[in-house]
Amino acid sequence: MATTTENNTSILMFPWLAYGHISPFFELAKKLSVRKFHVYFCSIPINLKSIRDNDFPSSIQLIHSSATATFIPATPTSLPHNERPPSPSYVYLVIFDFLQHWVPEVAMERHLQAVTFLAIGAATSSYLSHYCKYPTIKFPFQERDFTENEARRLTELIHDMSDGVSNGERFIKSMRKSSNMILVKTTREIEARYLDYLSVLTGNKEMVTIGTLMQEPAQSDSSGSDDTYIMNCLNQQIPCSVVHVSFGSEYFLSMEETHDISHALELSRAKFVWLVRFHGGEDKLAVEEIVTQGFLERVGDSGLVVQGWAPQAKILRHRSTGGFVSHCGWSSTLAVSFKLPIIAMPMQLDQPINAKLVVELGVGMEVLRKNGIIDREELVKVIREFAVEEEKNYQTIRRRAENWRKTRFTC
């Protein structure tokens, strides 16, 4: 695919603005740069700043999105040299997000190939494609009915509008207008039947799997936070005795949900590292203000509550970590590549589908809700199985999760 001339080895990448999309796109960019491609990575300034604060190959060039909306800048000299957009003659391929449905039309006008990159899994993608195409026919791989709350969230995911276009319309247009292939952040070992069905639904386009794209562990965040204390705490624990609790970078627990989880962690008597994030200006709240009263004193050294940032990849890889309480965002779901079973607690968007995939593959358990509300006693029961009692069922799940470690970037 690659040759020695710049004209046909340059790729322009357009991720959606959310971090859950930016991160896998940038991990893909780094993999492509290793294969001698020059990558123009396009996003808004705040996203580019977060990338610029980290090391990355010189063959990746960051591009300000306002100047590349049509691939040709109106005033190129208004930008620093290293943020000027590429000339279309230098770009061989455009890789775009499924929510950026307008990109392939613009690319076509400039005689460029455009390929969709799905940062979500094939299970969710085939589900969306199926219900956009056959809204009255049950999804063929739906082994149990969604609860009323889950069904409502999935319907909202499909029909939510932005600029007069629903997510479902964006998705279908992106699939249809992609070139003869679609890139998917997954592996065939994980989602073979969903990939095959997605190919059928998209007119037999080739599904190119690009692996898990797991981010390498960072030493600290951009503000210089040190992870030494967290790692020292984990070093003092026996193998597989700690659960890591995190609900991603784009979901913020309500006060009621925070109380439910702190209550369950305390009653389970599990050792844990819990990463909590607050919405907007609430980041100045003390942890004591959002957990149940006296929680920190009662759990003592058994639990560690970390506010804002934690070295999640390193925590998940640590020998002491035995389970992952997760919202099942797609990147978090792929944490099984760290050999960890998942305690699935889906919150929104594609997460209910990902949680069912975890259960289907036998590498985790889902904490079912009652009337859309976290069931504290069910959560206690599942956590105890994973990190305290180590029942036979847990050991079976762990062995299956370990078998997933071989799934990596293979293209």
Coordinates of C-alpha atoms in Angstrom, one line a residue:
M1 CA 0.0 0.0 0.0
A2 CA 2.8 2.4 0.9
T3 CA 5.4 3.6 -1.6
T4 CA 8.4 5.9 -1.4
T5 CA 6.9 9.2 -2.7
E6 CA 5.2 11.6 -0.4
N7 CA 2.2 12.1 -2.7
N8 CA 0.7 8.7 -2.0
T9 CA 1.9 8.0 1.6
S10 CA 0.2 10.9 3.4
I11 CA -3.1 10.3 5.3
L12 CA -5.5 12.9 6.6
M13 CA -7.4 11.8 9.8
F14 CA -10.6 13.4 11.0
P15 CA -11.8 12.0 14.4
W16 CA -14.9 13.1 16.2
L17 CA -14.3 15.7 19.0
A18 CA -14.9 13.5 22.1
Y19 CA -11.9 11.9 23.9
G20 CA -13.2 8.4 23.3
H21 CA -12.8 9.0 19.6
I22 CA -9.6 11.2 19.7
S23 CA -7.6 8.6 21.6
P24 CA -8.1 5.6 19.3
F25 CA -7.6 7.7 16.2
F26 CA -4.3 9.0 17.6
E27 CA -3.2 5.5 18.5
L28 CA -4.0 4.4 15.0
A29 CA -2.0 7.4 13.7
K30 CA 1.0 6.2 15.7
K31 CA 0.7 2.7 14.3
L32 CA 0.5 4.1 10.7
S33 CA 3.5 6.3 11.3
V34 CA 5.6 3.3 12.2
R35 CA 4.6 1.9 8.8
K36 CA 6.2 4.9 7.1
F37 CA 3.0 6.9 6.5
H38 CA 2.9 10.7 7.1
V39 CA -0.3 11.5 9.0
Y40 CA -2.1 14.8 9.2
F41 CA -4.2 14.7 12.3
C42 CA -7.0 17.2 12.3
S43 CA -8.9 18.4 15.4
I44 CA -9.9 21.5 17.5
P45 CA -7.2 23.4 19.5
I46 CA -8.0 22.0 22.9
N47 CA -7.7 18.4 21.6
L48 CA -4.5 19.2 19.8
K49 CA -3.1 20.8 23.0
S50 CA -3.7 17.6 25.0
I51 CA -1.8 15.6 22.2
R52 CA 1.0 18.1 21.9
D53 CA 1.8 17.7 25.6
N54 CA 2.9 14.1 24.9
D55 CA 5.6 12.6 22.8
F56 CA 4.6 11.4 19.4
P57 CA 6.4 10.7 16.1
S58 CA 7.5 13.6 13.9
S59 CA 5.7 12.0 11.0
I60 CA 2.4 13.0 12.6
Q61 CA 1.5 16.6 12.0
L62 CA -1.3 18.3 14.0
I63 CA -3.7 20.3 11.9
H64 CA -6.2 23.0 13.2
S65 CA -9.7 21.8 12.1
S66 CA -11.0 25.3 11.3
A67 CA -8.5 25.6 8.5
T68 CA -9.2 22.1 7.0
A69 CA -12.9 22.0 6.9
T70 CA -12.7 21.9 3.1
F71 CA -9.1 20.6 3.0
I72 CA -8.0 23.9 1.5
P73 CA -7.3 26.9 3.9
A74 CA -8.7 30.2 3.2
T75 CA -5.8 32.0 4.9
P76 CA -2.9 29.5 5.4
T77 CA -0.5 32.1 6.5
S78 CA -2.6 32.8 9.5
L79 CA -1.5 29.5 11.0
P80 CA 1.9 28.4 12.4
H81 CA 3.9 26.5 9.8
N82 CA 3.4 23.2 11.6
E83 CA -0.4 23.6 11.7
R84 CA -1.0 24.5 8.1
P85 CA -3.2 22.0 6.3
P86 CA -2.0 19.7 3.6
S87 CA -2.5 20.4 -0.1
P88 CA -4.9 17.8 -1.5
S89 CA -2.3 16.6 -3.9
Y90 CA -0.2 15.3 -1.0
V91 CA -3.0 13.3 0.6
Y92 CA -3.4 9.7 -0.5
L93 CA -6.3 8.7 1.8
V94 CA -8.7 10.3 4.3
I95 CA -9.7 8.3 7.4
F96 CA -12.8 9.8 9.0
D97 CA -15.0 9.2 12.0
F98 CA -18.5 7.7 11.4
L99 CA -20.0 10.8 12.9
Q100 CA -18.3 13.0 10.3
H101 CA -20.6 11.9 7.5
W102 CA -19.8 14.9 5.3
V103 CA -16.1 14.1 4.9
P104 CA -16.4 11.5 2.0
E105 CA -18.4 13.9 -0.1
V106 CA -15.7 16.6 0.3
A107 CA -13.0 14.0 -0.4
M108 CA -14.7 12.8 -3.5
E109 CA -14.8 16.3 -4.9
R110 CA -11.0 16.3 -4.7
H111 CA -10.6 12.8 -6.1
L112 CA -9.6 11.3 -2.7
Q113 CA -10.5 8.0 -1.2
A114 CA -12.2 8.1 2.2
V115 CA -12.4 5.3 4.7
T116 CA -14.6 5.1 7.8
F117 CA -12.9 4.2 11.1
L118 CA -15.2 2.8 13.7
A119 CA -13.8 3.5 17.2
I120 CA -16.8 1.6 18.5
G121 CA -17.1 -2.2 18.3
A122 CA -18.6 -4.3 15.6
A123 CA -21.4 -5.5 17.9
T124 CA -22.6 -1.9 18.3
S125 CA -22.0 -1.0 14.7
S126 CA -24.0 -4.0 13.4
Y127 CA -26.8 -3.2 15.9
L128 CA -27.0 0.4 14.7
S129 CA -26.9 -0.6 11.1
H130 CA -29.5 -3.3 11.6
Y131 CA -32.0 -1.0 13.3
C132 CA -31.5 1.8 10.9
K133 CA -32.2 -0.6 8.0
Y134 CA -34.8 -2.9 9.7
P135 CA -36.3 -0.9 12.6
T136 CA -39.2 -3.4 13.1
I137 CA -37.1 -6.6 13.1
K138 CA -35.3 -7.9 16.2
F139 CA -31.5 -7.8 16.1
P140 CA -30.5 -11.4 15.3
F141 CA -27.8 -11.6 18.0
Q142 CA -29.9 -10.2 20.8
E143 CA -29.9 -13.1 23.3
R144 CA -32.1 -11.4 25.8
D145 CA -34.4 -8.4 25.6
F146 CA -33.1 -5.0 26.6
T147 CA -34.7 -3.6 29.7
E148 CA -37.0 -0.6 29.2
N149 CA -34.2 1.7 30.4
E150 CA -31.6 0.2 28.1
A151 CA -34.0 0.3 25.1
R152 CA -34.7 3.9 25.8
R153 CA -31.0 4.8 25.9
L154 CA -30.3 2.9 22.7
T155 CA -33.2 4.6 20.9
E156 CA -31.9 8.0 22.0
L157 CA -28.5 7.0 20.7
I158 CA -29.9 6.4 17.3
H159 CA -32.3 9.3 17.1
D160 CA -30.4 12.1 18.9
M161 CA -30.0 15.1 16.5
S162 CA -27.2 17.5 15.8
D163 CA -27.3 20.1 13.0
G164 CA -30.6 18.5 11.8
V165 CA -29.0 15.0 11.3
S166 CA -29.6 12.1 13.6
N167 CA -26.8 9.7 14.8
G168 CA -28.4 6.9 12.8
E169 CA -28.4 9.0 9.6
R170 CA -24.7 9.9 10.2
F171 CA -23.8 6.3 10.8
I172 CA -25.6 5.0 7.7
K173 CA -24.2 7.7 5.4
S174 CA -20.7 7.1 6.7
M175 CA -20.9 3.4 6.1
R176 CA -22.4 3.8 2.6
K177 CA -20.0 6.4 1.4
S178 CA -16.9 4.8 2.8
S179 CA -14.5 3.3 0.2
N180 CA -14.6 -0.4 -0.3
M181 CA -13.4 -1.1 3.2
I182 CA -14.2 0.0 6.8
L183 CA -11.7 0.0 9.6
V184 CA -12.9 -1.3 13.0
K185 CA -11.2 -1.1 16.4
T186 CA -11.6 -4.8 17.3
T187 CA -10.3 -8.3 16.4
R188 CA -12.0 -11.2 14.7
E189 CA -11.3 -13.3 17.8
I190 CA -13.6 -11.0 19.7
E191 CA -16.3 -10.1 17.2
A192 CA -16.2 -12.4 14.2
R193 CA -20.0 -12.9 13.7
Y194 CA -20.7 -9.2 14.2
L195 CA -18.1 -8.2 11.6
D196 CA -19.5 -10.6 9.1
Y197 CA -23.1 -9.3 9.7
L198 CA -21.9 -5.7 9.4
S199 CA -20.2 -6.5 6.1
V200 CA -23.6 -7.8 4.8
L201 CA -25.5 -4.8 6.0
T202 CA -23.0 -2.4 4.3
G203 CA -23.1 -4.1 0.9
N204 CA -20.3 -6.5 1.5
K205 CA -17.6 -3.9 2.3
E206 CA -14.4 -5.4 3.7
M207 CA -14.1 -5.2 7.5
V208 CA -10.5 -4.4 8.3
T209 CA -9.8 -5.1 12.0
I210 CA -7.0 -3.1 13.5
G211 CA -6.8 -4.5 17.0
T212 CA -7.4 -3.1 20.4
L213 CA -5.3 0.1 20.0
M214 CA -4.6 0.1 23.7
Q215 CA -2.7 3.2 24.9
E216 CA 0.7 2.7 26.4
P217 CA 0.8 3.4 30.2
A218 CA 1.7 7.0 31.0
Q219 CA 3.9 8.0 33.9
S220 CA 1.8 11.0 34.8
D221 CA -0.8 13.4 33.5
S222 CA 0.0 16.7 31.8
S223 CA 0.0 18.6 35.0
G224 CA 2.8 16.5 36.4
S225 CA 0.8 14.3 38.8
D226 CA 2.9 11.4 40.1
D227 CA 1.6 7.8 40.1
T228 CA 4.1 6.5 42.6
Y229 CA 1.8 6.5 45.6
I230 CA -0.9 4.5 43.7
M231 CA 1.6 1.9 42.4
N232 CA 3.1 1.6 45.9
C233 CA -0.3 0.8 47.3
L234 CA -0.9 -1.9 44.7
N235 CA 2.6 -3.3 45.3
Q236 CA 1.6 -4.1 48.9
Q237 CA -1.4 -6.3 47.8
I238 CA -1.5 -9.9 46.9
P239 CA -2.1 -10.9 43.3
C240 CA -5.6 -10.5 41.9
S241 CA -7.0 -9.1 45.1
V242 CA -7.9 -5.6 44.0
V243 CA -10.7 -4.3 41.8
H244 CA -10.3 -1.2 39.7
V245 CA -13.4 1.0 39.5
S246 CA -13.8 3.5 36.7
F247 CA -16.6 4.9 34.5
G248 CA -14.6 6.5 31.8
S249 CA -13.7 10.1 30.9
E250 CA -17.2 11.1 29.6
Y251 CA -19.6 9.9 32.1
F252 CA -20.1 11.5 35.5
L253 CA -21.8 9.6 38.3
S254 CA -24.8 11.2 40.0
M255 CA -24.6 11.6 43.8
E256 CA -27.0 8.7 44.2
E257 CA -24.9 6.4 42.0
T258 CA -21.8 7.4 43.9
H259 CA -23.4 6.5 47.2
D260 CA -24.6 3.1 45.7
I261 CA -21.1 2.2 44.6
S262 CA -19.4 3.3 47.8
H263 CA -22.0 1.3 49.8
A264 CA -21.3 -1.8 47.7
L265 CA -17.5 -1.5 47.9
E266 CA -17.7 -1.2 51.6
L267 CA -20.0 -4.2 52.1
S268 CA -18.1 -6.4 49.7
R269 CA -15.0 -6.0 51.8
A270 CA -13.0 -5.9 48.6
K271 CA -9.7 -4.0 48.2
F272 CA -10.1 -1.4 45.5
V273 CA -8.8 1.6 43.5
W274 CA -11.7 3.8 42.6
L275 CA -11.2 6.6 40.1
V276 CA -13.8 9.4 40.5
R277 CA -14.4 12.4 38.2
F278 CA -16.7 15.4 38.7
H279 CA -18.6 17.3 36.1
G280 CA -17.5 20.9 35.2
G281 CA -16.9 23.1 38.2
E282 CA -17.6 20.3 40.7
D283 CA -13.9 19.2 40.3
K284 CA -13.2 21.2 43.5
L285 CA -15.4 19.0 45.6
A286 CA -13.6 16.8 48.2
V287 CA -14.1 13.1 47.9
E288 CA -15.6 13.0 51.4
E289 CA -18.5 15.1 50.1
I290 CA -19.7 12.7 47.5
V291 CA -19.3 9.2 49.1
T292 CA -21.4 7.9 51.9
Q293 CA -20.6 9.5 55.3
G294 CA -17.7 7.9 57.0
F295 CA -16.9 5.7 54.0
L296 CA -13.2 6.6 53.8
E297 CA -12.6 6.0 57.5
R298 CA -14.4 2.7 57.5
V299 CA -12.6 1.2 54.5
G300 CA -9.2 2.5 55.6
D301 CA -6.2 1.0 53.8
S302 CA -8.5 -1.5 51.9
G303 CA -9.5 1.2 49.5
L304 CA -8.0 4.0 47.5
V305 CA -10.2 6.8 46.0
V306 CA -8.4 8.8 43.4
Q307 CA -9.8 12.1 42.1
G308 CA -9.5 13.3 38.6
W309 CA -6.6 11.3 37.1
A310 CA -5.0 7.9 37.6
P311 CA -2.6 5.8 35.5
Q312 CA -5.4 3.4 34.5
A313 CA -3.4 1.4 32.0
K314 CA -0.8 0.7 34.6
I315 CA -3.4 -0.2 37.2
L316 CA -5.1 -2.6 34.9
R317 CA -1.7 -4.3 34.1
H318 CA -0.7 -4.6 37.7
R319 CA -0.4 -8.1 39.2
S320 CA -2.6 -7.1 42.2
T321 CA -5.6 -6.1 40.1
G322 CA -8.1 -8.9 39.7
G323 CA -11.2 -7.3 38.2
F324 CA -12.4 -4.1 36.5
V325 CA -15.7 -2.5 37.5
S326 CA -16.4 -0.7 34.2
H327 CA -19.1 1.3 32.4
C328 CA -18.2 -0.8 29.3
G329 CA -17.2 2.0 26.9
W330 CA -15.5 0.3 24.0
S331 CA -11.9 1.1 25.0
S332 CA -12.6 0.0 28.6
T333 CA -14.3 -3.2 27.4
L334 CA -11.1 -4.0 25.5
A335 CA -9.2 -3.9 28.8
V336 CA -9.6 -7.7 28.7
S337 CA -6.4 -7.6 26.7
F338 CA -4.9 -6.9 30.1
K339 CA -6.2 -10.4 31.2
L340 CA -8.9 -8.9 33.4
P341 CA -12.5 -10.0 33.9
I342 CA -15.0 -7.2 33.7
I343 CA -17.8 -6.3 36.1
A344 CA -20.1 -4.6 33.6
M345 CA -22.2 -1.6 34.7
P346 CA -23.3 0.1 31.5
M347 CA -24.4 3.7 31.8
Q348 CA -25.3 5.1 28.4
L349 CA -24.8 5.1 24.6
D350 CA -23.3 1.8 23.2
Q351 CA -22.4 0.5 26.7
P352 CA -25.4 -1.9 27.2
I353 CA -24.4 -3.7 23.9
N354 CA -20.8 -3.9 25.0
A355 CA -21.8 -5.3 28.4
K356 CA -23.8 -8.1 26.7
L357 CA -20.8 -8.9 24.5
V358 CA -18.6 -9.2 27.7
V359 CA -21.1 -11.7 29.1
E360 CA -21.6 -13.5 25.8
L361 CA -17.8 -14.1 25.5
G362 CA -17.7 -15.4 29.1
V363 CA -15.1 -12.8 30.3
G364 CA -17.3 -10.9 32.7
M365 CA -20.5 -10.5 34.5
E366 CA -23.1 -7.7 34.2
V367 CA -24.7 -6.0 37.3
L368 CA -28.3 -5.9 36.3
R369 CA -30.3 -2.9 37.5
K370 CA -33.8 -2.7 39.0
N371 CA -36.0 -0.2 37.2
G372 CA -32.9 1.5 35.8
I373 CA -31.3 2.0 39.3
I374 CA -28.1 0.3 40.5
D375 CA -28.9 -2.8 42.6
R376 CA -26.6 -2.4 45.6
E377 CA -26.9 -6.0 46.7
E378 CA -26.3 -7.4 43.3
L379 CA -23.2 -5.2 42.9
V380 CA -21.9 -6.5 46.3
K381 CA -22.5 -10.1 45.3
V382 CA -20.6 -9.8 42.0
I383 CA -17.6 -7.8 43.5
R384 CA -17.3 -10.4 46.3
E385 CA -17.1 -13.2 43.7
F386 CA -14.4 -11.5 41.8
A387 CA -12.1 -10.1 44.5
V388 CA -13.0 -11.7 47.8
E389 CA -14.3 -15.2 47.5
E390 CA -12.8 -16.2 44.2
E391 CA -15.5 -18.7 43.4
K392 CA -15.2 -21.3 40.7
N393 CA -17.3 -19.2 38.3
Y394 CA -14.8 -16.3 38.7
Q395 CA -11.8 -18.6 38.0
T396 CA -13.5 -19.7 34.8
I397 CA -14.1 -16.1 33.7
R398 CA -10.5 -15.2 34.5
R399 CA -9.1 -18.0 32.4
R400 CA -11.2 -16.9 29.5
A401 CA -10.1 -13.3 29.9
E402 CA -6.5 -14.3 30.0
N403 CA -6.9 -16.0 26.6
W404 CA -7.7 -12.6 25.1
R405 CA -4.2 -11.2 25.8
K406 CA -3.1 -12.4 22.4
T407 CA -5.4 -9.9 20.7
R408 CA -3.3 -7.0 19.5
F409 CA -2.8 -4.7 16.5
T410 CA -2.1 -7.2 13.6
C411 CA -2.6 -5.4 10.3

